[in-house]
CSV table of C-alpha atoms and ligand atoms in Angstrom, one decimal:
chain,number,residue,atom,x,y,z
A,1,UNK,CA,0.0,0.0,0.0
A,2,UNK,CA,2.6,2.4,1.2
A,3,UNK,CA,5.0,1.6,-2.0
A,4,UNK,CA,1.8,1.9,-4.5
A,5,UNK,CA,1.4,5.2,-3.2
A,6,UNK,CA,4.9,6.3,-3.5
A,7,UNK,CA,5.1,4.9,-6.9
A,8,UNK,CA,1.7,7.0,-8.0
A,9,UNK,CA,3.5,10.3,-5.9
A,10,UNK,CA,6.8,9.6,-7.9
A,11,UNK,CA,5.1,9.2,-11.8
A,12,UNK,CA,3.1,12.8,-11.1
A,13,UNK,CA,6.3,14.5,-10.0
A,14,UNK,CA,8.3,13.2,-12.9
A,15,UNK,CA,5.5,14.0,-15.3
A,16,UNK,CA,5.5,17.6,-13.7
A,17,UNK,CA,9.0,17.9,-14.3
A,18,UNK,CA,9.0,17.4,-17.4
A,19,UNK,CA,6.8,20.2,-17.6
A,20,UNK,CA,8.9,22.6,-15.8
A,21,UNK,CA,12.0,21.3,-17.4
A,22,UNK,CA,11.0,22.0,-20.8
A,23,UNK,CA,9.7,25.5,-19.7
A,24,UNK,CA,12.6,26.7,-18.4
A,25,UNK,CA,15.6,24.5,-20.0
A,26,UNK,CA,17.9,27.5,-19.7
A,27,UNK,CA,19.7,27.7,-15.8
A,28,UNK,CA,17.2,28.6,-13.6
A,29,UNK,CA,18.5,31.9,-12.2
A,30,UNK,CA,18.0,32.6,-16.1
A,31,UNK,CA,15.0,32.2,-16.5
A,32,UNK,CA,13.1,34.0,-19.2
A,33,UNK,CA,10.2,36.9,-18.8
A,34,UNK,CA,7.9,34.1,-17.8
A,35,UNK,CA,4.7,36.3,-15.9
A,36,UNK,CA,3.2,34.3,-13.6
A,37,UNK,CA,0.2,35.3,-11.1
A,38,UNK,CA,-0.5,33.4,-8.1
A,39,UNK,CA,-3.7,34.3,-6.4
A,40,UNK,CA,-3.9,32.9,-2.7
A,41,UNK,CA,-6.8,32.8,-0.4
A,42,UNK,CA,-4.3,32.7,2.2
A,43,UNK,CA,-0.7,33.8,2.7
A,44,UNK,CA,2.0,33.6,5.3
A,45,UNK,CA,4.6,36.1,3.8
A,46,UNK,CA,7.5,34.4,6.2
A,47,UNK,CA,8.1,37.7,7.9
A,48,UNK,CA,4.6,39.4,9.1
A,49,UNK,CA,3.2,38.2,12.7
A,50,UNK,CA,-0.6,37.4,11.0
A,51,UNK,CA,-0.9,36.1,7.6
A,52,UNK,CA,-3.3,37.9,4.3
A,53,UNK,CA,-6.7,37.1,2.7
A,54,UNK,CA,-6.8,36.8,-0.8
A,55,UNK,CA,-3.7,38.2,-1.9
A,56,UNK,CA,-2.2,38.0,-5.5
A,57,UNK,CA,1.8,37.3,-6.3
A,58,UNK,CA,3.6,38.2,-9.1
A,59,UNK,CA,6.0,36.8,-10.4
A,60,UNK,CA,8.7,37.7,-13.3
A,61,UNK,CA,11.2,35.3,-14.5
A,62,UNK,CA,12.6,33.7,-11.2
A,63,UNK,CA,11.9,36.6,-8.8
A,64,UNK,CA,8.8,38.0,-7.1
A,65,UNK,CA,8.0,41.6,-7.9
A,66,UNK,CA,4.6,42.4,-6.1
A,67,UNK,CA,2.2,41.3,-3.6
A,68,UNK,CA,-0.9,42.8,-3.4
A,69,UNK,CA,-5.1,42.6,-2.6
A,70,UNK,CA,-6.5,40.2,-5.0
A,71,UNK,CA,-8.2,42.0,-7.7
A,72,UNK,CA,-6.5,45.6,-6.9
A,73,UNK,CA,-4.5,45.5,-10.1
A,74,UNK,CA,-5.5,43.7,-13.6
A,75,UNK,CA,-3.0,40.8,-14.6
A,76,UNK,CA,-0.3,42.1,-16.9
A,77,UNK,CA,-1.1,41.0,-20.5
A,78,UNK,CA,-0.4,37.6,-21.2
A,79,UNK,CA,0.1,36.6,-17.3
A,80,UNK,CA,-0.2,33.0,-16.4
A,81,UNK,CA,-3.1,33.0,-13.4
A,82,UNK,CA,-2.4,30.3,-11.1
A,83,UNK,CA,-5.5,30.2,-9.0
A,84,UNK,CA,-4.5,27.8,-5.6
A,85,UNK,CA,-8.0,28.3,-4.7
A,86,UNK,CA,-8.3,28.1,-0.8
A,87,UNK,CA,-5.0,26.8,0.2
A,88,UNK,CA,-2.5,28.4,2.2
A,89,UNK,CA,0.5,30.0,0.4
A,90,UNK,CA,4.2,30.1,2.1
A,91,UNK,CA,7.3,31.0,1.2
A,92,UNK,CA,9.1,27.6,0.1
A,93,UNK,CA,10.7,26.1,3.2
A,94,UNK,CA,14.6,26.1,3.9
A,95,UNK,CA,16.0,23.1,6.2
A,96,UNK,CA,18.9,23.9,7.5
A,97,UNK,CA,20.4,20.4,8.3
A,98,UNK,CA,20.2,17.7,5.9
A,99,UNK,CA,22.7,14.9,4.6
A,100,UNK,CA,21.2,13.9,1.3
A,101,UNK,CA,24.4,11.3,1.5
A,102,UNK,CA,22.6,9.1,4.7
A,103,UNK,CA,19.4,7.3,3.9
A,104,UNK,CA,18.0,6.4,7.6
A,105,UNK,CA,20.7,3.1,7.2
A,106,UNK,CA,19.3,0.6,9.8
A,107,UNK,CA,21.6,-1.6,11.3
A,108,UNK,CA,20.7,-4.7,10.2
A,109,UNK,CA,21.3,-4.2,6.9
A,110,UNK,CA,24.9,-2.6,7.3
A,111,UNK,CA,24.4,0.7,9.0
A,112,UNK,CA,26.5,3.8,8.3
A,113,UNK,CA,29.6,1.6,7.7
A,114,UNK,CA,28.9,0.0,4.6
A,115,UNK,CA,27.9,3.3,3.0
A,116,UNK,CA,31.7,3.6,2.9
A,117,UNK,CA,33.2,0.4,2.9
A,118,UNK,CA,31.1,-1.3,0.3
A,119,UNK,CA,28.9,1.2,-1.7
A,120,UNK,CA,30.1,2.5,-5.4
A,121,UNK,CA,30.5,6.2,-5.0
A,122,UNK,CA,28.0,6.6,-7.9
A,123,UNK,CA,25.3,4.6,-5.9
A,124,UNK,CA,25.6,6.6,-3.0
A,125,UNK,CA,25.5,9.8,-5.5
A,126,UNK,CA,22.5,8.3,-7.2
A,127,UNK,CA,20.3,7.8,-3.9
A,128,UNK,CA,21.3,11.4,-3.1
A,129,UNK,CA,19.5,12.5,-6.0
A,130,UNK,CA,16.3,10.9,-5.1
A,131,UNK,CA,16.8,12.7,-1.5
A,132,UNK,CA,17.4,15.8,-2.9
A,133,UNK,CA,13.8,15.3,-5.6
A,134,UNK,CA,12.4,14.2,-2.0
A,135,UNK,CA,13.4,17.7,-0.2
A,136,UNK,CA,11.9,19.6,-2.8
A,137,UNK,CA,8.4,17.3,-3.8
A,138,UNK,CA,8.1,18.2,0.5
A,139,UNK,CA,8.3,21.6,0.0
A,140,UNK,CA,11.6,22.3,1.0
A,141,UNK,CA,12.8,24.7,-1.9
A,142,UNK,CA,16.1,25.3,0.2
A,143,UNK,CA,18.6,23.4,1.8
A,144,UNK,CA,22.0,23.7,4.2
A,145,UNK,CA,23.4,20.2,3.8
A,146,UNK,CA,25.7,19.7,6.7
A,147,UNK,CA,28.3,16.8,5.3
A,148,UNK,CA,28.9,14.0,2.7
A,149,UNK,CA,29.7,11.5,5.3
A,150,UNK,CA,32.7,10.2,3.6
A,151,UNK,CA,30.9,10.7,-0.3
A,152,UNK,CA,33.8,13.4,-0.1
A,153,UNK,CA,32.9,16.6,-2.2
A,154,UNK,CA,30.2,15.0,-4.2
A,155,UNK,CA,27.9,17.5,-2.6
A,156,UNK,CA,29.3,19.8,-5.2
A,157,UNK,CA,28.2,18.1,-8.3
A,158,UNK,CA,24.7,17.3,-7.0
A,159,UNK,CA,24.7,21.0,-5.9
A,160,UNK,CA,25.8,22.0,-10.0
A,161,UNK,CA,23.7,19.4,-11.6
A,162,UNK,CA,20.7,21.3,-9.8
A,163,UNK,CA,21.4,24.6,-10.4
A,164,UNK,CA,22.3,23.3,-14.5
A,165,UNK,CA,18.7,22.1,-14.6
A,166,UNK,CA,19.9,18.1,-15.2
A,167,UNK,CA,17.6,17.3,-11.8
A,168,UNK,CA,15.4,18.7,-9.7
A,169,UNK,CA,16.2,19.3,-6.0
A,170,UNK,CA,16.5,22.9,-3.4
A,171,UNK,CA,18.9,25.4,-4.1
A,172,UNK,CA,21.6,23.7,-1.5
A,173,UNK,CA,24.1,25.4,0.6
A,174,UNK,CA,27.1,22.7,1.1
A,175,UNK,CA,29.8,21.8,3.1
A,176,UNK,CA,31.4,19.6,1.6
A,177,UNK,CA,33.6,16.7,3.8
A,178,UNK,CA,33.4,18.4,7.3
A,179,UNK,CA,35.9,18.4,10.2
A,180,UNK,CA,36.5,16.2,13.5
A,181,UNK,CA,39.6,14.7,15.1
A,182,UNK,CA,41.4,11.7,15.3
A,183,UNK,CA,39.0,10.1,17.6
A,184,UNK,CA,35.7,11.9,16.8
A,185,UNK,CA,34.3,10.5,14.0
A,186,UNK,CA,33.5,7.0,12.2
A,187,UNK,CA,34.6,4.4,11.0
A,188,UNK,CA,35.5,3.1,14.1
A,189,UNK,CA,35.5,-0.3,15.8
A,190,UNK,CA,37.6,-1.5,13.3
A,191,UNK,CA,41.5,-4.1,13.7
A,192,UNK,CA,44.1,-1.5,14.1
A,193,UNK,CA,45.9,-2.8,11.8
A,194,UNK,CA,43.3,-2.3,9.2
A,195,UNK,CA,43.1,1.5,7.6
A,196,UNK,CA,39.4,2.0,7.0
A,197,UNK,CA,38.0,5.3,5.5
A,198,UNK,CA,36.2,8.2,7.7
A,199,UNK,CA,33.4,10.2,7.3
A,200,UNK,CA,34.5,13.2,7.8
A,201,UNK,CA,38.2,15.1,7.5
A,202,UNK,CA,40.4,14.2,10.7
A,203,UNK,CA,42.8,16.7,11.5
A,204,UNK,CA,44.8,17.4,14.8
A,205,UNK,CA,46.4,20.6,15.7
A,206,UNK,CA,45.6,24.4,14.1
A,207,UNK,CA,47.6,23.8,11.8
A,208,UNK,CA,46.0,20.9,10.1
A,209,UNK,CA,42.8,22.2,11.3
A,210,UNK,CA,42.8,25.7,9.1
A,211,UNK,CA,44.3,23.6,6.1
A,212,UNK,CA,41.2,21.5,6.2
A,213,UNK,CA,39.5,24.8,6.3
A,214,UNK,CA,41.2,25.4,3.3
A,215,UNK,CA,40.8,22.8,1.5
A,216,UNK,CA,37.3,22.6,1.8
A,217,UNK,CA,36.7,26.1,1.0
A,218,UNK,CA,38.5,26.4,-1.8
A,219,UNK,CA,36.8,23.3,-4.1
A,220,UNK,CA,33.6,25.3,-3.0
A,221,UNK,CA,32.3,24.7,0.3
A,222,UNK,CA,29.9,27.2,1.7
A,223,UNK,CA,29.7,27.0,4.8
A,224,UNK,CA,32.3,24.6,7.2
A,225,UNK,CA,31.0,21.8,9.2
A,226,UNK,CA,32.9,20.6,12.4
A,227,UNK,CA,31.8,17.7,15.3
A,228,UNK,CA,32.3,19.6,18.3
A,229,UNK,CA,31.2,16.7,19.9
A,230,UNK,CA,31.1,12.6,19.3
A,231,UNK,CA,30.3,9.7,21.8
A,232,UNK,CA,28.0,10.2,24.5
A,233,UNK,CA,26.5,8.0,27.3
A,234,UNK,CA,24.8,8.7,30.8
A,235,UNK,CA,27.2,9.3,33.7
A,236,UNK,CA,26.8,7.2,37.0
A,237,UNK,CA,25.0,10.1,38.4
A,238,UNK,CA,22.6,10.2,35.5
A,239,UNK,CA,23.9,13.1,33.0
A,240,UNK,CA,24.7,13.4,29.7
A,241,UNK,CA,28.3,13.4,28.7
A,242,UNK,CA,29.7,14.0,25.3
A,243,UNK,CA,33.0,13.5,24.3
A,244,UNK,CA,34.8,16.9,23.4
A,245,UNK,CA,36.7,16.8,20.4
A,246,UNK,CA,38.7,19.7,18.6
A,247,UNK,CA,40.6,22.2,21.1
A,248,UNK,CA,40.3,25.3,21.3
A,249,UNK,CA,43.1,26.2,19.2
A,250,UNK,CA,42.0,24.0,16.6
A,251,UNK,CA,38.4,26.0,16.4
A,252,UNK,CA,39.5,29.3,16.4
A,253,UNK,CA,42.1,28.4,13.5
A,254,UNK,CA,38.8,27.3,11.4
A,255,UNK,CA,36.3,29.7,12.5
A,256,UNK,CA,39.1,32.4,11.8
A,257,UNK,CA,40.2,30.9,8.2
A,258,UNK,CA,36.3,31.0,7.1
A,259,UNK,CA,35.5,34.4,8.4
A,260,UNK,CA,38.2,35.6,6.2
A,261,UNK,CA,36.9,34.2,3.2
A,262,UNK,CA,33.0,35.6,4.4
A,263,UNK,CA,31.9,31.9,5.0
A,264,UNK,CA,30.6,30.7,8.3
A,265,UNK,CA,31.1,27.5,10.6
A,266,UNK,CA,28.5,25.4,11.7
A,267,UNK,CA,29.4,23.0,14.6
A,268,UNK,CA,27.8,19.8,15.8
A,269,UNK,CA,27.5,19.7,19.7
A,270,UNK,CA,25.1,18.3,22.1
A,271,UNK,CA,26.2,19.6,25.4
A,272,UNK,CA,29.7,20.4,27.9
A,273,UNK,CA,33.1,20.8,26.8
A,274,UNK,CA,32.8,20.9,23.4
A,275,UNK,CA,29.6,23.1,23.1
A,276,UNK,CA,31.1,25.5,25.3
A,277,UNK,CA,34.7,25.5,23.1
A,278,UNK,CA,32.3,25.8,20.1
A,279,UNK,CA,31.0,28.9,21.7
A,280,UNK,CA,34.3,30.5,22.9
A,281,UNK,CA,35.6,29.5,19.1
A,282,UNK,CA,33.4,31.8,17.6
A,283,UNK,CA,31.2,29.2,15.5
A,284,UNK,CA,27.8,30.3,13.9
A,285,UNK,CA,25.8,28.0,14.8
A,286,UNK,CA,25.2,25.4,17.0
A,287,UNK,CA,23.9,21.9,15.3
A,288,UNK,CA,21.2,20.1,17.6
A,289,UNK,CA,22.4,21.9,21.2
A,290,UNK,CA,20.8,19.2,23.2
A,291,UNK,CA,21.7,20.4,26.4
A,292,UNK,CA,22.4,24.4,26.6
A,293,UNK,CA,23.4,26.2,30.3
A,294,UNK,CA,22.1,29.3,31.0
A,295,UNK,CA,25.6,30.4,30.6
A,296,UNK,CA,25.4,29.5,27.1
A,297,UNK,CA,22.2,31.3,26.6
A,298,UNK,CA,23.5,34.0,27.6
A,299,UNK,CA,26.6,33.8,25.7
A,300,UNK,CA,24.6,32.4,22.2
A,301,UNK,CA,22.6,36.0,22.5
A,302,UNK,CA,25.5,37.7,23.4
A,303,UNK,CA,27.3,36.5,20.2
A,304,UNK,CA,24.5,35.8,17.6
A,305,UNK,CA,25.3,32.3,17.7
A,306,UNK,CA,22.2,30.4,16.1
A,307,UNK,CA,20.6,27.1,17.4
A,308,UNK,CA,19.6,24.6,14.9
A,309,UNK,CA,17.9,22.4,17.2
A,310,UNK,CA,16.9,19.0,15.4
A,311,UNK,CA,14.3,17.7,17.8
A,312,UNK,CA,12.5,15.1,15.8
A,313,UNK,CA,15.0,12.9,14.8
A,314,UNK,CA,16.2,11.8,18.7
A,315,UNK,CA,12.9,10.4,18.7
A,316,UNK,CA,13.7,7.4,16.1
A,317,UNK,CA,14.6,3.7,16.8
A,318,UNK,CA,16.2,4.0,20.8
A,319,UNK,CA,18.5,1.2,21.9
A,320,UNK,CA,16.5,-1.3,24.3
A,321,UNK,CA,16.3,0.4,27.6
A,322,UNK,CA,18.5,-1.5,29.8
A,323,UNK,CA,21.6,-0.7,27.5
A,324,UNK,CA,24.7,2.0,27.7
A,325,UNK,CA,22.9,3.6,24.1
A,326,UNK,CA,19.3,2.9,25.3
A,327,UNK,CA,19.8,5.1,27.9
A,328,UNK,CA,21.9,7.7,25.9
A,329,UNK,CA,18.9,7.7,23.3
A,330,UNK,CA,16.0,8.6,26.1
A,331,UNK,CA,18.9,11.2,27.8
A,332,UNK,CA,18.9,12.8,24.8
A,333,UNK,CA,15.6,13.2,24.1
A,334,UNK,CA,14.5,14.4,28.3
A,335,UNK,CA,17.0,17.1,27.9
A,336,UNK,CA,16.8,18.3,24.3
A,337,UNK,CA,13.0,19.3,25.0
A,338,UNK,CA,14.0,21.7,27.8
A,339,UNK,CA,17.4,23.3,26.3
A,340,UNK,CA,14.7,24.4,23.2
A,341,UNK,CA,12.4,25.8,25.7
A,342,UNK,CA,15.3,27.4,27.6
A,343,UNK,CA,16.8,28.9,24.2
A,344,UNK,CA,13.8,29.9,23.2
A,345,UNK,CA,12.5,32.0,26.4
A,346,UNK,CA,16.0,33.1,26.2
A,347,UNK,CA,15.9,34.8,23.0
A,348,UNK,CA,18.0,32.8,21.1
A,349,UNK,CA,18.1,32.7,17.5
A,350,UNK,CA,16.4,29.9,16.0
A,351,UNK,CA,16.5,28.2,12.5
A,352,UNK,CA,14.7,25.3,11.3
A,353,UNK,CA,16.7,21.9,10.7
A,354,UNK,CA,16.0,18.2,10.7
A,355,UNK,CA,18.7,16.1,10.2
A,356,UNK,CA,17.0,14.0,7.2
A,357,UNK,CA,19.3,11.6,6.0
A,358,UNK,CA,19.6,10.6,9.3
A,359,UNK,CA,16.1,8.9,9.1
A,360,UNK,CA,14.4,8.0,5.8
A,361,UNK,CA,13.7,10.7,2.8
A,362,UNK,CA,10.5,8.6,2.9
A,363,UNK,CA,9.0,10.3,6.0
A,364,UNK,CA,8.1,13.8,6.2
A,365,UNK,CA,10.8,16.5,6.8
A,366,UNK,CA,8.4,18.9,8.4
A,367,UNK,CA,7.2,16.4,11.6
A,368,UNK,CA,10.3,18.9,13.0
A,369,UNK,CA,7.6,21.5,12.9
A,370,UNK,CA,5.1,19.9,15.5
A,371,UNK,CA,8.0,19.1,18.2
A,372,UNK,CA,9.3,22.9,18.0
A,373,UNK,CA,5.4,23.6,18.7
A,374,UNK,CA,5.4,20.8,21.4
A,375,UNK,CA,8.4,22.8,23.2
A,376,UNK,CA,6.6,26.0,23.4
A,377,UNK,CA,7.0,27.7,19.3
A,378,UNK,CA,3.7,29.4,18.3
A,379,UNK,CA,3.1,27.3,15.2
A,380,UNK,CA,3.8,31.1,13.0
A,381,UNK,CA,7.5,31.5,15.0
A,382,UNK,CA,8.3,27.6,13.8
A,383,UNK,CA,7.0,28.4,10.2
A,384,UNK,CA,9.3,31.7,10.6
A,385,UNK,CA,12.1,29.7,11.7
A,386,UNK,CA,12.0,27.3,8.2
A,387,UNK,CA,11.5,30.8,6.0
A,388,UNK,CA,12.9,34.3,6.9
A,389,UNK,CA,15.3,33.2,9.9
A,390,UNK,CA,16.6,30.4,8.3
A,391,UNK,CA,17.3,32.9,5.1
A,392,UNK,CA,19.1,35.1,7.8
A,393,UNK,CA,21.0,32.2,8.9
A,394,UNK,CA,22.0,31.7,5.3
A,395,UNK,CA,22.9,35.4,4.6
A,396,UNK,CA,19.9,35.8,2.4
A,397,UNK,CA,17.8,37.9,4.1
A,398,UNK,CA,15.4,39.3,1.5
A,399,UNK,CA,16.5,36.8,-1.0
A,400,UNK,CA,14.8,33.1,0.4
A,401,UNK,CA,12.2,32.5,2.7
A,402,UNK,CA,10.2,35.2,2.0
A,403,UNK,CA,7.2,36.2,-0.6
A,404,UNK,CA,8.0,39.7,-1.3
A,405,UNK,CA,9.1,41.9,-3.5
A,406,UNK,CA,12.9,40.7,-4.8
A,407,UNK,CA,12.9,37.7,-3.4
A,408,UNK,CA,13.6,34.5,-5.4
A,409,UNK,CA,9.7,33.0,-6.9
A,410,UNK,CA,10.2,29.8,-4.4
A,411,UNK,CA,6.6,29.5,-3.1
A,412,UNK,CA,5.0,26.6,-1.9
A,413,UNK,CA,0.8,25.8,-0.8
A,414,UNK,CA,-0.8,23.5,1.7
A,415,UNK,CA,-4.4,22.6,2.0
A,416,UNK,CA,-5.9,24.0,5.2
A,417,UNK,CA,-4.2,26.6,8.3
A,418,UNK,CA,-0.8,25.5,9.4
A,419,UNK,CA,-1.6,28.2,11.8
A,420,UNK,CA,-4.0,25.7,13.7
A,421,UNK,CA,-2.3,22.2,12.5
A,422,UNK,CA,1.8,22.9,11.5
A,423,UNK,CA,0.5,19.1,10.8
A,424,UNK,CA,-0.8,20.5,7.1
A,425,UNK,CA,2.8,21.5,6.6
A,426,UNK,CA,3.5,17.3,5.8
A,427,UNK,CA,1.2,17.5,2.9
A,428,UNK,CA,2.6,20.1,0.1
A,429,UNK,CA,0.4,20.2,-2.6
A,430,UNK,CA,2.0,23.1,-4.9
A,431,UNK,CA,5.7,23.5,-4.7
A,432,UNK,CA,7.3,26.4,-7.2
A,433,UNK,CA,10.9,27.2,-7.4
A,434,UNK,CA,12.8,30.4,-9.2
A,435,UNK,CA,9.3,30.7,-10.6
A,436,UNK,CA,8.9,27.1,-12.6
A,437,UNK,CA,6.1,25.0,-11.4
A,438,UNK,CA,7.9,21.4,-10.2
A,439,UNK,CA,4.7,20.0,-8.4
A,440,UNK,CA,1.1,20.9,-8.4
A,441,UNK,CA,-2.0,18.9,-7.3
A,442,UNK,CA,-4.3,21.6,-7.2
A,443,UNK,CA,-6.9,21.3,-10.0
A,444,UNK,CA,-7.2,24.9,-11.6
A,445,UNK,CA,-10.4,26.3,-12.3
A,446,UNK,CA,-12.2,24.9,-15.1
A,447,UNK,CA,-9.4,21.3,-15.8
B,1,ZN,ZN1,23.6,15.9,11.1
């Protein structure tokens, strides 16, 4: 049942494409004069605290260039209407952590490990062109995607092939290989004596640690990844420990190299020692943050550090209860629930991000939005948090996740108020991206 539906999901979208494909088979940021007008009962703009009734959008090429009351202005002359009836309209959503390289790998049919040890590079490049179609048939117009996870800069070339027109997928911001330590990343587990690839970039002292910087950043990352942290487990006394991993030293070299060159860091930490080096290193923003101190509250306001929190994705698969990671996995999730609310009250800077990859492409990106309701968002600050903060978190204020004048035509509809159920959010039914059409299954007037 669930793979017939799939299947029927997957011929529309493909036979959409083709549509938009053949509309625009120039690069998209080129795309022609193409006037398009989308008239929306409702609309969230991204930025404003209420949404609009009956507003129109139009669109030139693959910008926005007004928003006004429906039926203030006559359509210009050979406009395309696109009437989306009574649906809710929304800037297209940004997630701002993905790995379209991990497909939810379960452990009983190899896990993380044979991803590298056993799976062509061109396999592993395929499936991440299905996640990144998935990201975008969701809604999901926009993504950061925080490491290849050993597919080394193949990012890139999925990145390209998008932007080219070959497939479909979100514009994607990309890190490329990211950066941990001897020690603080996999493969692990492995004879000593056997040399077995890692999913990320090792490096050990400054000096290693701002070439890797380099490196990355100059085949075309844009934005650096690092693991802060790596193993965890519950003390005797019941708290959550996390291994620390890069030193000081070693964070200020990379946040320092990529501030030169305008990028900024993003670094994976879930609580102690290595959050709070992340923090006095100067990163950008803290990936998943399950367990913040006041302190570091304080000290994320103080700095502008962002929080991309990640809350639905501790809630997959725990270890039995009784064991050392069964009792890491329900740690995580008791105190990741309360550093949210504490971040939140405290005026922290929040941008939507999920960690897909990390669970299926199958299952819907936007269940993130009912836990970031669950831990005290109004549904319209979570919706904010996927659009016009997570543009800010990017450095495209203006440009993505909002539907506005100059802004980029990525603009998505859902049946019914997200404002009442963020639920609707899961079922996208009109996804449009630099102003070309990918997926519709509204029935125009009159089809
Ligand atoms: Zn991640």
């Amino acid at each position: 049942m669930r793979s017939m539906v799939c299947l029927s999901v997957l011929t529309l979208c493909v036979v959409r494409l083709c549509l938009a494909q053949e509309s625009t088979s120039a690069p998209p940021t080129a795309a022609s004069g193409h006037v398009v007008v989308v008239r929306t009962h409702a609309l969230i703009d991204g930025t404003s605290a209420q949404p609009r009734a009956n507003q129109e959008i139009l669109i030139q090429g693959d910008r926005i260039t007004a928003v006004y009351a429906a039926g203030t202005r006559p359509s210009p002359p050979g406009a395309q209407v696109l009437d989306l009836g009574n649906s809710t309209v929304l800037p297209g959503l940004i997630d701002c952590h993905t790995h379209i390289f991990l497909q939810g790998e379960i452990p009983a049919a190899g896990g993380y490990d044979i991803q590298l040890l056993k799976f062509p590079a061109s396999y592993r490049a395929a499936r991440a062109v299905v996640a990144a179609r998935r990201a975008l048939e969701q809604g999901f117009t926009t993504i950061r995607d925080v490491e290849t996870e050993g597919a080394g800069y193949g990012d890139l070339g999925i990145k390209q092939a998008i932007n080219e027109g070959y497939i479909p997928g979100p514009r994607m911001f990309v890190v490329t290989r990211a950066i941990s330590t001897t020690g603080g990343y996999p493969l692990e587990g492995y004879a000593p004596e056997i040399v077995v690839p890692k999913g990320a970039q090792l490096i050990d002292g400054p000096v290693e640690a701002r070439k890797a910087a380099r490196e990355q950043l100059d085949h075309g990352a844009d934005w650096i990844k690092v693991y802060m942290t790596h193993r965890s487990w519950v003390d005797e006394q019941g708290a959550l420990v996390s291994q620390p991993t890069l030193t000081l030293e070693e964070i200020q070299a990379i946040v320092d190299e990529a501030h030169g060159w305008r990028k900024k860091v993003a670094c994976h930490a879930y609580n102690g020692i290595g959050l709070q080096r992340a923090l006095d290193g100067g990163c950008d923003s803290i990936e998943h943050g399950l367990e913040l101190t006041d302190a570091q509250v304080a000290q994320m306001v103080k700095q502008g550090t962002w929080l991309v929190p990640t809350l639905a994705v501790y809630y997959y698969d725990p270890d039995p209860p009784e064991t050392p990671t069964g009792k890491r996995d329900r740690k995580r999730v008791e105190v990741h629930g309360v550093s949210f609310r504490k971040a939140l009250r405290g005026g922290v800077k929040i941008a939507f991000g999920t960690d897909v990859g990390g669970f299926v492409w199958t299952d819907p990106i936007a269940q993130e939005f009912a836990r970031m309701v669950e831990f005290g968002m109004t549904p319209m600050q979570a919706i904010q948090a996927a659009t016009s903060r997570a543009a800010e978190l990017l450095g495209e204020r203006g440009q993505l996740g909002v539907i506005a004048p100059g802004a980029y035509a990525d603009v998505i509809a859902v049946s019914g108020d997200p404002l009442a159920d963020v639920g609707v959010l899961k079922n996208v039914s009109f996804v449009m991206k630099n102003g070309s059409v990918f997926r519709s299954t509204l029935r125009q007037p009159g089809e």
